[in-house]
Amino acid sequence: MIETIAFDGDDTLWHNETLFSVTQARFADLLAPYGPFPDVPERLVATEGRNLSSFGYGIKGFTLSMIETAIELTDGRIAGRDIQAIIDAGKSMRDHPVELLAGVRDVVEGLVGGPRRLMVITKGDLFDQESKLARSGLADLFDAVEIVSEKDEGTYRRILDRHAIDPAAFLMVGNSLRSDVLPVVGVGARAVHVPYEVTWAHEQVEPVDGRRPGVWELAAIRELPALLDELDAA
Amino acid sequence: MIETIAFDGDDTLWHNETLFSVTQARFADLLAPYGPFPDVPERLVATEGRNLSSFGYGIKGFTLSMIETAIELTDGRIAGRDIQAIIDAGKSMRDHPVELLAGVRDVVEGLVGGPRRLMVITKGDLFDQESKLARSGLADLFDAVEIVSEKDEGTYRRILDRHAIDPAAFLMVGNSLRSDVLPVVGVGARAVHVPYEVTWAHEQVEPVDGRRPGVWELAAIRELPALLDELDAA
């Protein structure tokens, strides 16, 4: 019996990666007059990868990586006003309305008041994530929220310990195999993978081969209640 | 009887503001060839204040505010290589060794194994703070760590609830009147103020008038054990 269900935030409860993609497109447009640069996306991904250990995940680190990439690609010719435009693009990401994925509100509201504890376990910048949760309108529906800087087995073990949750009674729901599925089954709990339309380059892992025990894949979060009924009946 | 002691991180356990001050001095040097700009510190403080609601606290937000200030002051004339130098200054802050304040290790080690639960409650960027705590060498000495984006009465109430701590049995130790003292006494707990040599402009509040019940001021953290003995005896 599943006693606690935890949801990932970005690209599970609310859209996130699409906003980064839109900003990346604006970034490429902004650099076009200095170009042509056919490999803006690849160069930006490379800068982000190099900077993960300095900046972690989130909008501010992404903004700094865009600035670095712009300086690199233009050999320092990028104008101050264009750097300011990059910073403004970062700020507008922060201020962008939080858009829930289809079905999210119905599914979460349907679980409230039921027998299971509901959590959010989300990775990223504390400031960004708190702001998104607050603006999602969902914050009051969850019994606990954990914002973490990395989702590995150690992180999940600490969270389960802290909340006195038996791994066998814990189910994680998220869009990332790397962050929401593999480390969760690694600590003996179960996971539901709901792929998002886009996966950030630094979250990509090889797809899981065949069917893995303790992991279910759903096309949309709307299918979660039926799966829970199935698991309860099993 | 105090059952839980929580320590602030930046400028209470480890030096922080001095590192920001050193970086600000490097920033002013970097802008000098474009100047003269007699008011670099004031302009930077103004940009930071304006950006707090977009960026929150931490090194990445500070770096972005330095870049914005540089663009503003130079009317966009700042060269790409100098923007990169600002980003590099931000990265080197992140990589800077964590230096404990004098007496911190002795005091914390002296409390370990005693009757009181030890916590860290620190404000700022999740990524920065986790990294600093890990590199401080103190992480294993604490029973719990809370990294928060703002320290107000609501925050302290949530933390005390979450850990089932009676406010009357809770003591916070920190350098900021605004973050570590006033909201703590506001929720009915007690606080020890250990001023640091520098206070960040955005943490400054008017000094507390006269002696306030539930607040003690110490010149250095070394004086904490004697105060605890006094409180126990009272």
CSV table of C-alpha atoms in Angstrom, one decimal:
chain,number,residue,atom,x,y,z
A,1,MET,CA,0.0,0.0,0.0
A,2,ILE,CA,1.4,3.4,-1.0
A,3,GLU,CA,1.2,5.8,2.0
A,4,THR,CA,3.1,8.7,0.5
A,5,ILE,CA,3.1,10.1,-3.0
A,6,ALA,CA,5.7,12.7,-3.9
A,7,PHE,CA,5.6,14.8,-7.0
A,8,ASP,CA,8.4,16.4,-8.8
A,9,GLY,CA,7.8,20.1,-9.7
A,10,ASP,CA,9.4,21.3,-13.0
A,11,ASP,CA,7.8,19.6,-16.0
A,12,THR,CA,5.8,17.3,-13.8
A,13,LEU,CA,3.4,19.7,-12.0
A,14,TRP,CA,4.2,22.8,-14.0
A,15,HIS,CA,5.8,23.6,-17.4
A,16,ASN,CA,9.5,24.6,-17.1
A,17,GLU,CA,11.7,23.3,-19.9
A,18,THR,CA,9.5,25.0,-22.6
A,19,LEU,CA,10.2,28.4,-20.9
A,20,PHE,CA,13.9,27.7,-21.1
A,21,SER,CA,13.5,26.7,-24.7
A,22,VAL,CA,11.7,29.9,-25.5
A,23,THR,CA,14.4,31.9,-23.8
A,24,GLN,CA,17.1,30.1,-25.7
A,25,ALA,CA,15.4,31.0,-29.0
A,26,ARG,CA,15.4,34.7,-27.9
A,27,PHE,CA,19.0,34.3,-27.0
A,28,ALA,CA,19.9,33.0,-30.4
A,29,ASP,CA,18.0,35.9,-32.1
A,30,LEU,CA,19.9,38.3,-29.9
A,31,LEU,CA,23.3,36.9,-31.1
A,32,ALA,CA,22.3,36.7,-34.7
A,33,PRO,CA,23.6,40.2,-35.7
A,34,TYR,CA,27.1,39.2,-34.4
A,35,GLY,CA,27.0,35.8,-36.3
A,36,PRO,CA,26.2,33.7,-38.0
A,37,PHE,CA,26.6,31.1,-35.2
A,38,PRO,CA,25.0,27.8,-36.2
A,39,ASP,CA,25.8,26.1,-32.9
A,40,VAL,CA,24.3,28.4,-30.3
A,41,PRO,CA,22.3,25.7,-28.6
A,42,GLU,CA,25.2,23.3,-28.4
A,43,ARG,CA,27.6,26.0,-27.1
A,44,LEU,CA,25.1,27.0,-24.4
A,45,VAL,CA,24.6,23.4,-23.3
A,46,ALA,CA,28.4,23.0,-23.1
A,47,THR,CA,28.7,26.2,-21.0
A,48,GLU,CA,25.9,25.1,-18.7
A,49,GLY,CA,27.5,21.7,-18.2
A,50,ARG,CA,30.8,23.3,-17.3
A,51,ASN,CA,29.1,25.7,-14.9
A,52,LEU,CA,26.8,23.2,-13.1
A,53,SER,CA,29.4,22.6,-10.4
A,54,SER,CA,29.7,26.4,-9.8
A,55,PHE,CA,26.1,27.5,-10.3
A,56,GLY,CA,23.8,24.4,-9.7
A,57,TYR,CA,20.4,24.4,-11.4
A,58,GLY,CA,18.1,27.4,-11.9
A,59,ILE,CA,17.4,30.6,-13.7
A,60,LYS,CA,20.3,32.6,-12.3
A,61,GLY,CA,22.9,30.0,-13.3
A,62,PHE,CA,21.2,29.7,-16.7
A,63,THR,CA,21.4,33.5,-17.2
A,64,LEU,CA,25.1,33.6,-16.3
A,65,SER,CA,25.7,30.7,-18.7
A,66,MET,CA,24.0,32.6,-21.5
A,67,ILE,CA,26.2,35.7,-20.8
A,68,GLU,CA,29.3,33.6,-20.8
A,69,THR,CA,28.3,31.9,-24.1
A,70,ALA,CA,27.6,35.3,-25.7
A,71,ILE,CA,31.0,36.6,-24.7
A,72,GLU,CA,32.7,33.5,-26.0
A,73,LEU,CA,30.9,33.3,-29.3
A,74,THR,CA,31.3,37.0,-30.1
A,75,ASP,CA,34.9,37.1,-28.9
A,76,GLY,CA,33.9,39.7,-26.4
A,77,ARG,CA,32.2,42.0,-29.0
A,78,ILE,CA,28.8,41.6,-27.4
A,79,ALA,CA,27.4,45.0,-26.5
A,80,GLY,CA,26.5,46.0,-22.9
A,81,ARG,CA,22.9,46.6,-23.9
A,82,ASP,CA,22.7,43.1,-25.3
A,83,ILE,CA,24.1,41.6,-22.0
A,84,GLN,CA,21.4,43.6,-20.2
A,85,ALA,CA,18.8,42.1,-22.6
A,86,ILE,CA,20.0,38.6,-21.5
A,87,ILE,CA,19.7,39.5,-17.9
A,88,ASP,CA,16.2,40.9,-18.6
A,89,ALA,CA,15.3,37.7,-20.3
A,90,GLY,CA,16.3,35.8,-17.1
A,91,LYS,CA,14.2,38.1,-15.0
A,92,SER,CA,11.2,37.6,-17.2
A,93,MET,CA,11.6,33.8,-16.8
A,94,ARG,CA,11.4,34.4,-13.1
A,95,ASP,CA,8.2,36.5,-13.5
A,96,HIS,CA,6.6,34.2,-16.0
A,97,PRO,CA,3.2,32.8,-14.9
A,98,VAL,CA,3.4,29.2,-13.6
A,99,GLU,CA,1.4,27.1,-16.0
A,100,LEU,CA,0.3,23.7,-14.6
A,101,LEU,CA,0.4,20.7,-16.9
A,102,ALA,CA,-2.9,19.4,-18.1
A,103,GLY,CA,-4.7,17.3,-15.5
A,104,VAL,CA,-2.4,18.2,-12.6
A,105,ARG,CA,-4.9,20.2,-10.6
A,106,ASP,CA,-7.6,17.6,-10.9
A,107,VAL,CA,-5.3,14.7,-10.0
A,108,VAL,CA,-3.8,16.5,-6.9
A,109,GLU,CA,-7.1,17.8,-5.7
A,110,GLY,CA,-8.5,14.3,-6.1
A,111,LEU,CA,-5.8,12.9,-3.8
A,112,VAL,CA,-6.3,15.5,-1.1
A,113,GLY,CA,-8.2,14.2,1.9
A,114,GLY,CA,-7.4,10.6,0.8
A,115,PRO,CA,-5.4,8.1,2.8
A,116,ARG,CA,-2.1,9.2,1.4
A,117,ARG,CA,0.4,11.9,2.4
A,118,LEU,CA,1.2,14.2,-0.5
A,119,MET,CA,4.6,15.7,-1.0
A,120,VAL,CA,6.6,17.8,-3.5
A,121,ILE,CA,10.2,16.9,-3.9
A,122,THR,CA,11.8,19.3,-6.4
A,123,LYS,CA,15.3,20.1,-7.4
A,124,GLY,CA,16.7,23.5,-8.2
A,125,ASP,CA,17.2,27.0,-6.9
A,126,LEU,CA,15.4,27.5,-3.5
A,127,PHE,CA,14.2,30.9,-4.5
A,128,ASP,CA,12.9,29.9,-7.9
A,129,GLN,CA,11.2,26.7,-6.6
A,130,GLU,CA,9.5,28.4,-3.6
A,131,SER,CA,8.2,31.1,-5.9
A,132,LYS,CA,6.9,28.6,-8.5
A,133,LEU,CA,5.2,26.5,-5.8
A,134,ALA,CA,3.6,29.6,-4.3
A,135,ARG,CA,2.4,30.9,-7.7
A,136,SER,CA,1.2,27.4,-8.8
A,137,GLY,CA,-1.7,27.7,-6.4
A,138,LEU,CA,-1.0,24.1,-5.3
A,139,ALA,CA,1.1,24.8,-2.2
A,140,ASP,CA,-1.7,24.2,0.3
A,141,LEU,CA,-2.6,20.8,-1.1
A,142,PHE,CA,0.7,19.2,-0.1
A,143,ASP,CA,1.6,18.0,3.4
A,144,ALA,CA,5.3,18.6,2.9
A,145,VAL,CA,7.7,20.2,0.4
A,146,GLU,CA,11.4,19.4,0.0
A,147,ILE,CA,13.5,21.5,-2.2
A,148,VAL,CA,16.9,19.9,-2.9
A,149,SER,CA,20.0,20.7,-4.9
A,150,GLU,CA,20.4,17.2,-6.3
A,151,LYS,CA,18.2,14.2,-6.5
A,152,ASP,CA,20.3,11.1,-5.9
A,153,GLU,CA,19.9,8.1,-3.7
A,154,GLY,CA,21.4,9.9,-0.7
A,155,THR,CA,18.9,12.7,-1.1
A,156,TYR,CA,15.9,10.3,-1.2
A,157,ARG,CA,17.3,8.3,1.7
A,158,ARG,CA,17.6,11.5,3.8
A,159,ILE,CA,14.1,12.6,2.9
A,160,LEU,CA,12.5,9.2,3.7
A,161,ASP,CA,14.4,9.1,7.0
A,162,ARG,CA,13.4,12.6,8.0
A,163,HIS,CA,9.7,12.0,7.4
A,164,ALA,CA,9.8,8.4,8.8
A,165,ILE,CA,8.6,6.9,5.5
A,166,ASP,CA,9.0,3.2,4.7
A,167,PRO,CA,10.5,3.0,1.1
A,168,ALA,CA,8.1,0.2,0.3
A,169,ALA,CA,5.2,2.6,1.0
A,170,PHE,CA,6.6,5.5,-1.1
A,171,LEU,CA,5.8,6.4,-4.7
A,172,MET,CA,7.6,9.2,-6.6
A,173,VAL,CA,6.0,10.8,-9.7
A,174,GLY,CA,8.2,12.7,-12.1
A,175,ASN,CA,9.3,13.3,-15.6
A,176,SER,CA,13.1,12.6,-15.2
A,177,LEU,CA,14.4,9.1,-15.3
A,178,ARG,CA,17.7,10.4,-13.9
A,179,SER,CA,16.2,12.3,-11.0
A,180,ASP,CA,12.8,10.9,-10.3
A,181,VAL,CA,13.0,7.2,-11.2
A,182,LEU,CA,16.4,5.6,-11.0
A,183,PRO,CA,17.5,6.9,-7.6
A,184,VAL,CA,14.0,6.2,-6.2
A,185,VAL,CA,14.0,2.5,-7.2
A,186,GLY,CA,17.6,2.5,-6.0
A,187,VAL,CA,16.5,3.1,-2.4
A,188,GLY,CA,13.8,0.4,-2.6
A,189,ALA,CA,10.8,2.7,-3.4
A,190,ARG,CA,8.6,2.9,-6.4
A,191,ALA,CA,8.3,5.4,-9.2
A,192,VAL,CA,6.0,6.6,-11.9
A,193,HIS,CA,7.6,8.1,-14.9
A,194,VAL,CA,5.5,10.7,-16.8
A,195,PRO,CA,7.7,11.9,-19.7
A,196,TYR,CA,7.6,15.5,-20.6
A,197,GLU,CA,7.7,16.8,-24.2
A,198,VAL,CA,11.2,18.1,-23.8
A,199,THR,CA,14.0,16.8,-21.6
A,200,TRP,CA,16.9,19.1,-20.7
A,201,ALA,CA,20.2,17.9,-22.1
A,202,HIS,CA,21.7,17.5,-18.6
A,203,GLU,CA,18.8,15.2,-17.4
A,204,GLN,CA,19.1,12.8,-20.3
A,205,VAL,CA,20.0,9.2,-19.6
A,206,GLU,CA,19.6,6.1,-21.7
A,207,PRO,CA,16.0,4.8,-21.6
A,208,VAL,CA,15.4,2.0,-19.1
A,209,ASP,CA,15.6,-1.3,-20.9
A,210,GLY,CA,12.4,-3.3,-20.9
A,211,ARG,CA,10.2,-3.2,-17.9
A,212,ARG,CA,11.8,-2.6,-14.5
A,213,PRO,CA,10.2,-3.7,-11.3
A,214,GLY,CA,8.7,-0.9,-9.3
A,215,VAL,CA,8.6,1.5,-12.2
A,216,TRP,CA,5.5,2.5,-14.2
A,217,GLU,CA,5.4,4.7,-17.2
A,218,LEU,CA,2.3,6.9,-17.9
A,219,ALA,CA,1.6,9.0,-20.9
A,220,ALA,CA,-0.1,11.7,-18.7
A,221,ILE,CA,-0.6,12.4,-15.0
A,222,ARG,CA,-4.4,11.9,-15.5
A,223,GLU,CA,-3.7,8.1,-15.6
A,224,LEU,CA,-2.3,8.2,-12.0
A,225,PRO,CA,-5.5,7.6,-10.1
A,226,ALA,CA,-6.2,4.4,-12.1
A,227,LEU,CA,-2.7,3.2,-11.5
A,228,LEU,CA,-3.1,3.8,-7.7
A,229,ASP,CA,-6.3,1.8,-7.7
A,230,GLU,CA,-4.5,-1.0,-9.5
A,231,LEU,CA,-1.6,-1.0,-7.0
A,232,ASP,CA,-4.0,-1.0,-4.1
A,233,ALA,CA,-5.9,-3.9,-5.5
A,234,ALA,CA,-2.7,-5.9,-6.2
B,1,MET,CA,15.8,25.1,29.8
B,2,ILE,CA,17.1,25.5,26.3
B,3,GLU,CA,16.6,22.2,24.4
B,4,THR,CA,17.6,23.3,20.9
B,5,ILE,CA,20.3,25.7,19.8
B,6,ALA,CA,20.2,26.9,16.2
B,7,PHE,CA,23.1,28.7,14.6
B,8,ASP,CA,23.0,31.0,11.6
B,9,GLY,CA,25.6,30.2,8.9
B,10,ASP,CA,27.0,33.3,7.1
B,11,ASP,CA,29.0,35.6,9.4
B,12,THR,CA,28.0,33.5,12.5
B,13,LEU,CA,29.7,30.1,11.8
B,14,TRP,CA,31.8,31.2,8.8
B,15,HIS,CA,33.1,34.4,7.2
B,16,ASN,CA,30.9,35.6,4.4
B,17,GLU,CA,30.5,39.4,4.2
B,18,THR,CA,34.2,40.0,4.1
B,19,LEU,CA,34.4,37.8,0.9
B,20,PHE,CA,31.6,40.0,-0.7
B,21,SER,CA,33.6,43.1,0.4
B,22,VAL,CA,36.8,41.8,-1.2
B,23,THR,CA,34.9,41.0,-4.4
B,24,GLN,CA,33.3,44.5,-4.4
B,25,ALA,CA,36.7,46.1,-4.1
B,26,ARG,CA,37.9,44.0,-7.2
B,27,PHE,CA,34.8,45.1,-9.0
B,28,ALA,CA,35.5,48.8,-8.3
B,29,ASP,CA,39.1,48.3,-9.6
B,30,LEU,CA,37.8,46.6,-12.8
B,31,LEU,CA,35.5,49.6,-13.5
B,32,ALA,CA,38.2,52.2,-12.7
B,33,PRO,CA,39.5,52.5,-16.3
B,34,TYR,CA,36.0,53.4,-17.5
B,35,GLY,CA,35.5,56.0,-14.7
B,36,PRO,CA,36.0,57.8,-12.5
B,37,PHE,CA,33.0,56.4,-10.6
B,38,PRO,CA,33.1,57.6,-7.0
B,39,ASP,CA,29.9,55.8,-6.0
B,40,VAL,CA,30.4,52.2,-7.1
B,41,PRO,CA,29.4,50.7,-3.7
B,42,GLU,CA,26.2,52.8,-3.5
B,43,ARG,CA,25.2,51.9,-7.0
B,44,LEU,CA,25.8,48.2,-6.4
B,45,VAL,CA,23.8,48.3,-3.2
B,46,ALA,CA,21.0,50.0,-5.1
B,47,THR,CA,21.0,47.4,-7.9
B,48,GLU,CA,21.1,44.5,-5.4
B,49,GLY,CA,18.1,46.0,-3.6
B,50,ARG,CA,16.1,46.3,-6.8
B,51,ASN,CA,17.0,42.8,-7.7
B,52,LEU,CA,16.3,41.0,-4.4
B,53,SER,CA,12.8,40.2,-5.5
B,54,SER,CA,14.0,38.6,-8.7
B,55,PHE,CA,17.2,37.0,-7.5
B,56,GLY,CA,17.0,36.4,-3.8
B,57,TYR,CA,20.2,36.1,-1.7
B,58,GLY,CA,23.4,34.6,-2.9
B,59,ILE,CA,26.5,34.7,-5.1
B,60,LYS,CA,24.7,34.2,-8.4
B,61,GLY,CA,22.3,37.1,-7.8
B,62,PHE,CA,25.2,39.2,-6.6
B,63,THR,CA,27.2,38.5,-9.7
B,64,LEU,CA,24.3,39.4,-11.9
B,65,SER,CA,23.8,42.6,-10.0
B,66,MET,CA,27.5,43.5,-10.5
B,67,ILE,CA,27.1,43.0,-14.2
B,68,GLU,CA,24.0,45.2,-14.3
B,69,THR,CA,25.8,47.9,-12.3
B,70,ALA,CA,28.8,47.8,-14.6
B,71,ILE,CA,26.6,48.2,-17.7
B,72,GLU,CA,24.7,51.0,-16.1
B,73,LEU,CA,27.7,52.9,-14.9
B,74,THR,CA,29.6,52.6,-18.2
B,75,ASP,CA,26.6,53.3,-20.3
B,76,GLY,CA,27.1,49.9,-21.9
B,77,ARG,CA,30.7,50.5,-22.8
B,78,ILE,CA,32.0,47.7,-20.5
B,79,ALA,CA,34.0,45.2,-22.6
B,80,GLY,CA,33.0,41.5,-22.9
B,81,ARG,CA,36.3,40.4,-21.3
B,82,ASP,CA,35.5,42.6,-18.2
B,83,ILE,CA,32.0,41.1,-17.9
B,84,GLN,CA,33.7,37.7,-18.0
B,85,ALA,CA,36.1,38.9,-15.3
B,86,ILE,CA,33.1,39.7,-13.1
B,87,ILE,CA,31.6,36.2,-13.7
B,88,ASP,CA,35.0,34.7,-12.8
B,89,ALA,CA,35.0,36.8,-9.6
B,90,GLY,CA,31.6,35.3,-8.8
B,91,LYS,CA,32.9,31.8,-9.4
B,92,SER,CA,36.0,32.3,-7.3
B,93,MET,CA,33.7,33.4,-4.4
B,94,ARG,CA,31.9,30.1,-4.8
B,95,ASP,CA,35.3,28.2,-4.7
B,96,HIS,CA,36.7,30.3,-1.9
B,97,PRO,CA,37.7,28.2,1.2
B,98,VAL,CA,35.1,28.4,4.0
B,99,GLU,CA,36.8,30.1,6.9
B,100,LEU,CA,35.2,29.5,10.3
B,101,LEU,CA,35.0,32.4,12.7
B,102,ALA,CA,37.3,32.2,15.7
B,103,GLY,CA,36.0,29.9,18.4
B,104,VAL,CA,33.3,28.3,16.3
B,105,ARG,CA,34.7,24.9,16.1
B,106,ASP,CA,35.5,24.7,19.9
B,107,VAL,CA,32.0,25.9,20.9
B,108,VAL,CA,30.1,23.6,18.5
B,109,GLU,CA,32.2,20.6,19.4
B,110,GLY,CA,31.8,21.4,23.0
B,111,LEU,CA,28.0,21.3,22.7
B,112,VAL,CA,27.9,18.0,20.7
B,113,GLY,CA,26.9,15.0,22.8
B,114,GLY,CA,25.3,17.4,25.4
B,115,PRO,CA,21.6,17.6,26.3
B,116,ARG,CA,20.7,20.0,23.5
B,117,ARG,CA,19.8,19.4,19.9
B,118,LEU,CA,22.0,21.5,17.5
B,119,MET,CA,20.7,23.0,14.3
B,120,VAL,CA,21.8,25.3,11.5
B,121,ILE,CA,19.2,27.7,10.2
B,122,THR,CA,20.7,29.6,7.3
B,123,LYS,CA,19.3,31.9,4.6
B,124,GLY,CA,20.4,32.1,1.0
B,125,ASP,CA,21.0,30.2,-2.1
B,126,LEU,CA,20.5,26.4,-1.5
B,127,PHE,CA,23.5,25.5,-3.6
B,128,ASP,CA,25.8,28.0,-2.0
B,129,GLN,CA,24.7,27.2,1.5
B,130,GLU,CA,24.9,23.4,1.1
B,131,SER,CA,28.3,23.8,-0.4
B,132,LYS,CA,29.5,26.0,2.5
B,133,LEU,CA,28.2,23.7,5.2
B,134,ALA,CA,29.9,20.7,3.5
B,135,ARG,CA,33.2,22.6,3.2
B,136,SER,CA,33.0,24.0,6.7
B,137,GLY,CA,33.7,20.6,8.1
B,138,LEU,CA,30.9,21.1,10.7
B,139,ALA,CA,28.0,19.4,8.9
B,140,ASP,CA,28.2,16.2,10.9
B,141,LEU,CA,28.0,18.1,14.2
B,142,PHE,CA,24.4,19.2,13.7
B,143,ASP,CA,21.2,17.3,14.1
B,144,ALA,CA,19.3,19.2,11.5
B,145,VAL,CA,19.9,21.9,8.9
B,146,GLU,CA,17.3,24.2,7.4
B,147,ILE,CA,18.2,26.4,4.5
B,148,VAL,CA,15.6,29.0,3.9
B,149,SER,CA,15.0,31.9,1.4
B,150,GLU,CA,13.9,34.4,4.1
B,151,LYS,CA,14.1,34.5,7.9
B,152,ASP,CA,10.8,36.0,9.1
B,153,GLU,CA,8.4,35.0,11.9
B,154,GLY,CA,6.5,32.7,9.5
B,155,THR,CA,9.8,30.9,8.6
B,156,TYR,CA,10.7,30.3,12.3
B,157,ARG,CA,7.2,29.2,13.1
B,158,ARG,CA,7.2,26.6,10.3
B,159,ILE,CA,10.7,25.3,11.4
B,160,LEU,CA,9.7,25.0,15.1
B,161,ASP,CA,6.4,23.2,14.1
B,162,ARG,CA,8.2,20.9,11.8
B,163,HIS,CA,10.7,19.8,14.4
B,164,ALA,CA,8.1,19.9,17.2
B,165,ILE,CA,10.2,22.4,19.2
B,166,ASP,CA,8.6,24.5,22.0
B,167,PRO,CA,9.6,28.2,21.3
B,168,ALA,CA,10.4,28.6,25.0
B,169,ALA,CA,13.0,25.9,24.7
B,170,PHE,CA,14.6,27.3,21.5
B,171,LEU,CA,17.6,29.6,21.2
B,172,MET,CA,18.9,31.1,18.0
B,173,VAL,CA,22.5,32.4,17.7
B,174,GLY,CA,23.3,34.8,14.8
B,175,ASN,CA,24.8,38.0,13.7
B,176,SER,CA,21.8,39.7,12.1
B,177,LEU,CA,19.3,41.5,14.3
B,178,ARG,CA,16.9,41.5,11.3
B,179,SER,CA,17.1,37.8,10.5
B,180,ASP,CA,18.3,36.0,13.6
B,181,VAL,CA,17.0,38.1,16.5
B,182,LEU,CA,13.8,40.1,15.9
B,183,PRO,CA,11.7,37.4,14.2
B,184,VAL,CA,12.9,34.8,16.8
B,185,VAL,CA,11.7,36.8,19.8
B,186,GLY,CA,8.7,37.6,17.7
B,187,VAL,CA,7.6,33.9,17.9
B,188,GLY,CA,8.3,33.7,21.6
B,189,ALA,CA,11.8,32.1,21.5
B,190,ARG,CA,15.1,33.5,22.6
B,191,ALA,CA,18.1,34.8,20.7
B,192,VAL,CA,21.8,35.5,21.1
B,193,HIS,CA,23.1,38.3,18.9
B,194,VAL,CA,26.8,38.0,18.0
B,195,PRO,CA,27.5,41.0,15.8
B,196,TYR,CA,29.9,40.5,12.9
B,197,GLU,CA,32.5,43.1,11.9
B,198,VAL,CA,30.5,44.1,8.7
B,199,THR,CA,26.7,44.0,8.2
B,200,TRP,CA,25.4,43.8,4.7
B,201,ALA,CA,23.4,47.0,3.8
B,202,HIS,CA,20.2,45.0,3.2
B,203,GLU,CA,20.4,43.4,6.7
B,204,GLN,CA,20.7,46.6,8.6
B,205,VAL,CA,18.0,47.7,11.0
B,206,GLU,CA,18.0,50.2,13.8
B,207,PRO,CA,19.8,48.8,16.8
B,208,VAL,CA,17.4,47.4,19.5
B,209,ASP,CA,16.8,50.1,22.1
B,210,GLY,CA,18.0,49.1,25.6
B,211,ARG,CA,17.8,45.6,26.8
B,212,ARG,CA,15.1,43.4,25.3
B,213,PRO,CA,13.8,40.4,27.2
B,214,GLY,CA,14.9,37.1,25.6
B,215,VAL,CA,17.8,38.7,23.7
B,216,TRP,CA,21.5,38.6,24.8
B,217,GLU,CA,24.3,40.2,23.0
B,218,LEU,CA,27.8,38.6,23.0
B,219,ALA,CA,31.0,40.0,21.7
B,220,ALA,CA,32.1,36.6,20.4
B,221,ILE,CA,30.7,33.1,20.1
B,222,ARG,CA,33.3,31.9,22.7
B,223,GLU,CA,31.1,33.5,25.3
B,224,LEU,CA,28.1,31.2,24.5
B,225,PRO,CA,28.9,28.3,26.8
B,226,ALA,CA,29.0,30.6,29.9
B,227,LEU,CA,25.7,32.2,28.9
B,228,LEU,CA,24.1,28.7,28.5
B,229,ASP,CA,25.3,27.8,32.0
B,230,GLU,CA,23.8,31.0,33.3
B,231,LEU,CA,20.5,30.4,31.6
B,232,ASP,CA,20.4,26.8,33.0
B,233,ALA,CA,21.1,28.1,36.5
B,234,ALA,CA,18.4,30.8,36.2
